[in-house]
Short mmCIF file of C-alpha atoms and ligand atoms in Angstrom, two decimals:
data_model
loop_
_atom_site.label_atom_id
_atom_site.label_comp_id
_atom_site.label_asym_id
_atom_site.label_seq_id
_atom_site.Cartn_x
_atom_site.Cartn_y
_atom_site.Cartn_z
CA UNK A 1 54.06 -86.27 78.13
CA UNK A 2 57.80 -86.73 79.00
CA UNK A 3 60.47 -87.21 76.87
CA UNK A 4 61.28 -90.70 77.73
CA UNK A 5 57.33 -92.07 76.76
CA UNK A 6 57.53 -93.91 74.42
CA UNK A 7 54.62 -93.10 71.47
CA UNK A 8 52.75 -96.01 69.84
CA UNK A 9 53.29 -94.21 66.02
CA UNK A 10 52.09 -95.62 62.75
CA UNK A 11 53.40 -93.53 59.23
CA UNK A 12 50.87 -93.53 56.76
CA UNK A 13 52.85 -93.37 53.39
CA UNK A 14 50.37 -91.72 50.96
CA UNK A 15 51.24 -93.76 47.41
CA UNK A 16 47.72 -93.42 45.71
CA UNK A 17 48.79 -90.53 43.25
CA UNK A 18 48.65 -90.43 39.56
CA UNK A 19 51.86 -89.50 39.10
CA UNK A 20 51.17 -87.75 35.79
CA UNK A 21 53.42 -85.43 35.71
CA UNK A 22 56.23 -88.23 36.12
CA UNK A 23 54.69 -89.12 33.06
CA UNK A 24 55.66 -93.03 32.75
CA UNK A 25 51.67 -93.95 32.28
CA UNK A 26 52.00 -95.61 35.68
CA UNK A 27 51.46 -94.70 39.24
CA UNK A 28 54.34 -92.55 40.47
CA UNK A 29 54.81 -95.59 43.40
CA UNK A 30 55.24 -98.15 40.76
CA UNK A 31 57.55 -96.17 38.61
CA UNK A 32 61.54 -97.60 39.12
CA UNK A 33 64.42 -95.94 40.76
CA UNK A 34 67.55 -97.84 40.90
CA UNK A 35 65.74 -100.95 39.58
CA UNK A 36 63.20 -100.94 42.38
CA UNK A 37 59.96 -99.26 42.72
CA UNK A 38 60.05 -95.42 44.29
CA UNK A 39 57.68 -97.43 46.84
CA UNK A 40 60.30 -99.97 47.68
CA UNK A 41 62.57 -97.29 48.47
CA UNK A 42 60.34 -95.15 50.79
CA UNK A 43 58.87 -98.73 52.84
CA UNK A 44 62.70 -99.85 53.35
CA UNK A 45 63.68 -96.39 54.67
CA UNK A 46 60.62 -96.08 57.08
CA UNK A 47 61.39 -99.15 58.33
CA UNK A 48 64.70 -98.83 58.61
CA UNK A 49 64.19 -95.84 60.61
CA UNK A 50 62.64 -98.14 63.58
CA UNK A 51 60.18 -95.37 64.31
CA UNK A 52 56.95 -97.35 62.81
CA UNK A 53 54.90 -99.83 64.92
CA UNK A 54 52.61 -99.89 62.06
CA UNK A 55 53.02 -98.54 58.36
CA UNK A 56 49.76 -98.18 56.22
CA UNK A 57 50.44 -98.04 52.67
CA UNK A 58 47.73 -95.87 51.00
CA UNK A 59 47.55 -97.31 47.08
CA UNK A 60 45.56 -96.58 43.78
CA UNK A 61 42.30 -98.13 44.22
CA UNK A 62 42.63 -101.08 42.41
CA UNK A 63 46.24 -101.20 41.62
CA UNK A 64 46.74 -105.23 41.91
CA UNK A 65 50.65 -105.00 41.12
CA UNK A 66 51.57 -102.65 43.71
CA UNK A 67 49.13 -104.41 46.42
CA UNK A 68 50.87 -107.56 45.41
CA UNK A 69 54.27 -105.79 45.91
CA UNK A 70 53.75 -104.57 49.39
CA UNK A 71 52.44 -108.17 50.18
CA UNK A 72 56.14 -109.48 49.00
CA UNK A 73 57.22 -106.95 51.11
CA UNK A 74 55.45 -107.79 54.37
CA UNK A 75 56.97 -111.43 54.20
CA UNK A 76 60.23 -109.79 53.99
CA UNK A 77 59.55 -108.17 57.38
CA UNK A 78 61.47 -109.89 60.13
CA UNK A 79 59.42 -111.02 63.02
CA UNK A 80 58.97 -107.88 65.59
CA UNK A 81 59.03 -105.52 62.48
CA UNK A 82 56.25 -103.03 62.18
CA UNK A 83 52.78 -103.94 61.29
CA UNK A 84 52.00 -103.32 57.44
CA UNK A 85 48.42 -102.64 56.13
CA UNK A 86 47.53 -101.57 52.74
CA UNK A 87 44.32 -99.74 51.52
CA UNK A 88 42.87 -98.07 49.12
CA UNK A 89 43.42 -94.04 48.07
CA UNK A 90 40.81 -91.19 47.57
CA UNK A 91 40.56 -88.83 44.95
CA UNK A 92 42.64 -86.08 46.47
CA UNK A 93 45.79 -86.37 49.02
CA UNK A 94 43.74 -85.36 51.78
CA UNK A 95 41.20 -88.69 51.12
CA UNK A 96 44.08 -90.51 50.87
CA UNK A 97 45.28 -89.68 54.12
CA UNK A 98 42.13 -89.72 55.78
CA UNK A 99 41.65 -93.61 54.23
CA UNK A 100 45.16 -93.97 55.76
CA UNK A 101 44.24 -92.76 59.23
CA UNK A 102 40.83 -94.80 59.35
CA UNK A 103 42.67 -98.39 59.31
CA UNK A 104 45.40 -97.10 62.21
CA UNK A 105 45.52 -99.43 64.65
CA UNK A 106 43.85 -99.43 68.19
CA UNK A 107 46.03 -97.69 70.34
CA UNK A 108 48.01 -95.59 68.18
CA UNK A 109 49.13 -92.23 70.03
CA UNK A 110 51.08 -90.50 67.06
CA UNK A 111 51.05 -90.67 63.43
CA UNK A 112 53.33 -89.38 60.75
CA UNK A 113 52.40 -88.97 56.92
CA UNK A 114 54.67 -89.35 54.16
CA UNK A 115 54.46 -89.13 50.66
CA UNK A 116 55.92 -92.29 48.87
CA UNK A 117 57.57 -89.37 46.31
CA UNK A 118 60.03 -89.03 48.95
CA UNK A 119 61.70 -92.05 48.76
CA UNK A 120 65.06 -91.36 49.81
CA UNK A 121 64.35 -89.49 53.09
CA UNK A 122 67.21 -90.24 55.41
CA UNK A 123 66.37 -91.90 58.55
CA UNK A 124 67.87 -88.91 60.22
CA UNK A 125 64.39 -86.71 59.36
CA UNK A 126 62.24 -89.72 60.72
CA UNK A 127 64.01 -89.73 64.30
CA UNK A 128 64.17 -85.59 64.42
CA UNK A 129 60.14 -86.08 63.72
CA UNK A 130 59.29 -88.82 65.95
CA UNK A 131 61.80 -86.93 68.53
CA UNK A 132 59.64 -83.83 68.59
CA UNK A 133 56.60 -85.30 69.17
CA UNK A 134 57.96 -87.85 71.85
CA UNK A 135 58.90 -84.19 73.32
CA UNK A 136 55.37 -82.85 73.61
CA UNK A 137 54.90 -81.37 70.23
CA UNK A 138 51.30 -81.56 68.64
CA UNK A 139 52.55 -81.13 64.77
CA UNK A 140 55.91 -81.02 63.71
CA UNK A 141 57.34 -81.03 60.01
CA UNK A 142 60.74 -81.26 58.23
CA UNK A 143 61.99 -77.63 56.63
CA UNK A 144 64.48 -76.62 54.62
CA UNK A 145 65.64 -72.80 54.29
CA UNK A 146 64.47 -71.59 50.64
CA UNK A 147 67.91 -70.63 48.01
CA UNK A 148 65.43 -68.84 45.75
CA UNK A 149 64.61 -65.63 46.35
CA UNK A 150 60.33 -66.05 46.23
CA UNK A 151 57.73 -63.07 44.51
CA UNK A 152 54.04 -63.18 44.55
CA UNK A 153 52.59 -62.65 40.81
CA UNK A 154 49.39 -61.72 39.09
CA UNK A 155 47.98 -61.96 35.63
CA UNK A 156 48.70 -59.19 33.76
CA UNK A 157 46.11 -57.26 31.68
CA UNK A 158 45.21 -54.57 29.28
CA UNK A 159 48.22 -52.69 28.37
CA UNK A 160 50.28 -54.87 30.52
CA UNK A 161 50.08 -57.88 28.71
CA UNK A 162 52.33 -57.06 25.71
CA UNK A 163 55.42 -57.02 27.82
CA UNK A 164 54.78 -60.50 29.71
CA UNK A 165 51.99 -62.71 31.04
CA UNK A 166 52.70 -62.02 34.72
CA UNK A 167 53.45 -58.87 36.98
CA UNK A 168 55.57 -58.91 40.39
CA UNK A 169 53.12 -57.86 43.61
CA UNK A 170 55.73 -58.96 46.34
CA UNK A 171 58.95 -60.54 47.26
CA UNK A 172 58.94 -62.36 50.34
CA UNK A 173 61.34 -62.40 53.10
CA UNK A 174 63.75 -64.83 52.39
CA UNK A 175 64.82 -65.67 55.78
CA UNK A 176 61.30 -66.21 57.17
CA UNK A 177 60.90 -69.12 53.87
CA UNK A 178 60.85 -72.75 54.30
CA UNK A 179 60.75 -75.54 52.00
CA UNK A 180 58.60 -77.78 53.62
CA UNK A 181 58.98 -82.17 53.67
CA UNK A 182 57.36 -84.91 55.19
CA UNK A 183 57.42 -87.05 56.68
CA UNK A 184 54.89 -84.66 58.68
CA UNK A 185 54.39 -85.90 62.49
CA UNK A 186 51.11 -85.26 64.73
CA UNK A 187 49.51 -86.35 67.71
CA UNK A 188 46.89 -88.69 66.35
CA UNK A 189 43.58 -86.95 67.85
CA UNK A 190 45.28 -83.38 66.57
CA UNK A 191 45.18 -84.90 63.39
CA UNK A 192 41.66 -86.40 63.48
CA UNK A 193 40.72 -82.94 64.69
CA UNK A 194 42.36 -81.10 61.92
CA UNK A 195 40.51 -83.07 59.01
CA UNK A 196 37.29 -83.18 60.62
CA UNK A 197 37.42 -79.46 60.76
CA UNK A 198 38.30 -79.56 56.99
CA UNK A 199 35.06 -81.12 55.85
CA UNK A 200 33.99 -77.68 56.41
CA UNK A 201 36.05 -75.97 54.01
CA UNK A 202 34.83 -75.56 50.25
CA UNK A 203 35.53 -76.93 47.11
CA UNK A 204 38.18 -74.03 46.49
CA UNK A 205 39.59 -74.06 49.98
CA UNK A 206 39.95 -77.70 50.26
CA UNK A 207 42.04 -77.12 46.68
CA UNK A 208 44.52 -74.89 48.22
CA UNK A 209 45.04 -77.45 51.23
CA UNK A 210 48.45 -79.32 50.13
CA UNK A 211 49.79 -80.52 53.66
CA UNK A 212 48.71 -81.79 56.42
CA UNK A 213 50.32 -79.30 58.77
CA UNK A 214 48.19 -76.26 56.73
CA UNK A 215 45.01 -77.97 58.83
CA UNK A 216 46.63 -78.40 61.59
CA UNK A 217 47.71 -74.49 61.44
CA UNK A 218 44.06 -73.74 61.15
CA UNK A 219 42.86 -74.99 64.32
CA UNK A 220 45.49 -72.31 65.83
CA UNK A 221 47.55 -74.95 67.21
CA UNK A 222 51.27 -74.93 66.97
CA UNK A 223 53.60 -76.88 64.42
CA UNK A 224 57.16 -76.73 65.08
CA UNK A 225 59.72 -77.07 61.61
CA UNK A 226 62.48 -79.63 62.61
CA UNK A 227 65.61 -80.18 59.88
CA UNK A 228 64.73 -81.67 56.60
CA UNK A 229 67.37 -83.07 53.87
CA UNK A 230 68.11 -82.11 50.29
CA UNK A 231 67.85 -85.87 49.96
CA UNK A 232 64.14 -85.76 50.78
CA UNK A 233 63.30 -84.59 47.30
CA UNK A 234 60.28 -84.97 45.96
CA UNK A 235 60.63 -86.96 42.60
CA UNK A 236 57.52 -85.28 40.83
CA UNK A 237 59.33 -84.61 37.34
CA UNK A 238 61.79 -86.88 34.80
CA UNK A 239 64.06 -84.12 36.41
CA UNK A 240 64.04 -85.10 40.08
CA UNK A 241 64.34 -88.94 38.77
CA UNK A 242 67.51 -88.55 37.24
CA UNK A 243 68.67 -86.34 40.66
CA UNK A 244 66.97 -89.22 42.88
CA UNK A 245 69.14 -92.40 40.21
CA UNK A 246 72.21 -90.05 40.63
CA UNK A 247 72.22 -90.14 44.86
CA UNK A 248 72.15 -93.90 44.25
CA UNK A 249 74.21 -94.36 41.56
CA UNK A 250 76.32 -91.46 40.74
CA UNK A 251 79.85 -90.27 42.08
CA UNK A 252 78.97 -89.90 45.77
CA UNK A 253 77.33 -93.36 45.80
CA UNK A 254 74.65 -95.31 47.77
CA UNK A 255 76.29 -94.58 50.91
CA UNK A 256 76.19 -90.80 51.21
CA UNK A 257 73.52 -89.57 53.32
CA UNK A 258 73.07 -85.81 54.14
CA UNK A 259 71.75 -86.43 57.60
O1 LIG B 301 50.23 -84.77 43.91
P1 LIG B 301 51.29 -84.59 44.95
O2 LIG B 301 52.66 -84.58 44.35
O3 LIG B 301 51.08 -83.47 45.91
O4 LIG B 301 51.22 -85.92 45.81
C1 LIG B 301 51.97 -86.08 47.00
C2 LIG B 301 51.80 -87.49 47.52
O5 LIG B 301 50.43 -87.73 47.77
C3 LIG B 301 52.29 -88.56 46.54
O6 LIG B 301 53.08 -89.51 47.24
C4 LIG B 301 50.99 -89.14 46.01
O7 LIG B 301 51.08 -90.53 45.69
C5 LIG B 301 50.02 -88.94 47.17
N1 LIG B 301 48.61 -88.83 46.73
C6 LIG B 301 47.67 -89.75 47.20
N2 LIG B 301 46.35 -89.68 46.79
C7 LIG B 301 45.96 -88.73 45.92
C8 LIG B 301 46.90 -87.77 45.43
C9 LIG B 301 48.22 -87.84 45.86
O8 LIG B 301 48.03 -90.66 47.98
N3 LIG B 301 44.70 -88.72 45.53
#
């Protein structure tokens, strides 16, 4: 495909998580950053983006305020903007997006999935997506390099276990690390191939599946890494909300963006 076709894309923003480890007693979607939903945040930045012809929302099965939020939302939608369709989650991520994918529109070439924790992702990671798959890529996701320096650990036992719980087995090379985002972009069918090919995995293996890209990597097809942002944090803990409230509200303000 050449660089100048333009894809029919639709982001599936995965929202249907507990959030429990937020722990407001809500779904992490609903919980408020800067006085809004994190949901608000992540819709107005996909949109913003203009890569979106439609945007499925995937929401806690039977979560009436956040359906009814979305639907505020879609009358806000200018004429011409992106088509927006909610359903309903599954019990893991991977459901989720799979519900997401299922109620894509007709004609759909490319699809990108994003999880609604990332609600501040500038839209400088959506274009450097959708760019790389206008390109020719298959799979591409947003990276970051890694600051920490990473081990591998294993229980300790016997003897072992008086000094500490855990022993070093590895330390990883730093320079070959990266943090990994979304929003994660894919030809459509090499998505629907990836996750059909994951029914086959078990109970354990489907466990250890926390992208969509690690399918994708399974089929033996190639995902390229594109820049992410340290804005595209992943509000998971009270931690990361008061780091996500501070990029709107603190010193540096609403308006910085680290592109
Ligand atoms: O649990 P985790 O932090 O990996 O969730 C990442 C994203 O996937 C979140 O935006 C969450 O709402 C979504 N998710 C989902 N359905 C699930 C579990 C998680 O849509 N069953």
């Amino acid at each position: 495909m050449s660089e100048s076709t333009p894809l029919v894309t639709g982001v599936i923003v995965v929202a249907a998580g507990s959030g429990q480890r937020l722990g407001y007693g809500m779904p992490k979607a609903a919980v408020p950053l800067g006085g809004e939903p994190i949901l608000m945040h992540a819709l107005r930045g996909i949109v913003a983006s203009g890569v979106a012809s439609q945007v499925c929302v995937v929401l806690p099965a039977g979560d009436e305020g956040l359906r009814r939020l979305c639907g505020d939302f879609r009358e806000e939608l200018a004429d011409g903007g992106p088509l927006l369709t909610l359903v309903d989650g599954g019990a893991t991520r991977a459901d989720s997006v799979r519900a997401g994918m299922a109620a894509l529109m007709e004609g759909t070439d490319a699809v990108l999935v994003h999880d609604a924790a990332r609600a501040l992702t500038p839209e400088s990671v959506f274009h450097r997506v959708a760019e790389a798959l206008a390109a020719g890529a298959a799979a591409v996701i947003p990276v970051l390099p890694v600051v920490d320096t990473v081990k591998t650990v294993a229980a300790t036992s016997g003897e072992d276990s008086m000094f500490a719980p855990e022993v070093v087995t590895g330390t990883a090379r730093r320079e070959e690390l990266r943090a990994v985002q979304t929003p994660q972009g894919f030809k459509l069918d090499t998505l629907v191939q990836a996750h059909r090919a994951a029914g086959g995995l078990d109970r354990q293996q489907s466990a250890a599946v926390t992208d969509d890209a690690m399918l994708v990597e399974m089929l033996g097809t190639p995902v390229y890494a594109v820049r992410g942002s340290t804005q595209s944090l992943k509000i998971t803990t009270p931690l990361d909300l008061i780091f996500a409230e501070g990029l709107l509200e603190g010193p540096l303000g609403a308006r910085w963006v680290e592109g």
